[in-house]
Amino acid sequence: MKTPLQITFRDMAHSDALESHIRDKAEKLEQFFADIISCRVVVEQPAKHNQQGKPFNVRIDLGVP
């Protein structure tokens, strides 16, 4: 990537394990397309949910030529 990977956590605590997993997956994307310009990932936890566990919303903004 020409610009560094940007990872943002919203409405949740920072997780080193999750950040490491995201970085591994971003590196794997570069194996398929080496000309990726930028990659921004936003991970957020919905404020109110009625389910067990912790669901996440993940948005990926991938810049390609």
XYZ file of C-alpha atoms in Angstrom:
65
model
C 0.000 0.000 0.000
C 1.173 3.471 -0.758
C -0.349 4.931 2.410
C -0.319 3.141 5.781
C -3.304 1.094 6.881
C -5.684 3.125 9.077
C -7.686 1.300 11.734
C -10.280 3.131 13.836
C -12.246 1.750 16.790
C -15.495 3.537 17.664
C -17.638 3.068 20.761
C -15.408 0.261 21.977
C -12.034 -0.296 23.615
C -8.949 -0.767 21.455
C -8.077 -4.433 20.908
C -4.523 -5.427 19.981
C -5.704 -8.883 18.884
C -8.367 -7.436 16.583
C -5.927 -4.902 15.148
C -3.416 -7.667 14.443
C -6.115 -9.731 12.700
C -7.119 -6.754 10.530
C -3.477 -6.113 9.570
C -3.031 -9.779 8.579
C -6.115 -9.640 6.365
C -4.980 -6.377 4.742
C -1.623 -7.962 3.896
C -3.458 -10.880 2.334
C -5.442 -8.460 0.139
C -2.152 -7.196 -1.298
C -1.391 -10.721 -2.544
C -4.425 -10.481 -4.829
C -3.918 -6.875 -5.968
C -0.540 -5.259 -5.324
C -1.563 -1.749 -6.507
C -3.809 -0.910 -3.533
C -3.378 2.781 -2.753
C -5.044 2.983 0.663
C -7.086 0.974 3.130
C -9.150 2.375 5.999
C -11.004 0.103 8.407
C -13.579 1.299 10.956
C -14.755 -1.142 13.622
C -17.662 -0.073 15.796
C -19.946 -1.673 18.301
C -23.626 -0.760 18.086
C -24.826 1.133 21.150
C -27.863 -1.006 21.890
C -28.341 -4.631 20.978
C -30.548 -7.366 22.377
C -28.367 -10.309 21.431
C -25.738 -12.195 23.339
C -22.149 -11.706 22.322
C -20.719 -8.545 20.845
C -21.763 -7.826 17.264
C -19.551 -5.431 15.331
C -20.053 -3.187 12.336
C -16.985 -3.138 10.107
C -16.501 -0.697 7.230
C -13.642 -1.020 4.766
C -12.676 1.808 2.449
C -10.240 0.464 -0.151
C -8.553 2.848 -2.577
C -7.456 1.379 -5.915
C -6.292 3.032 -9.132
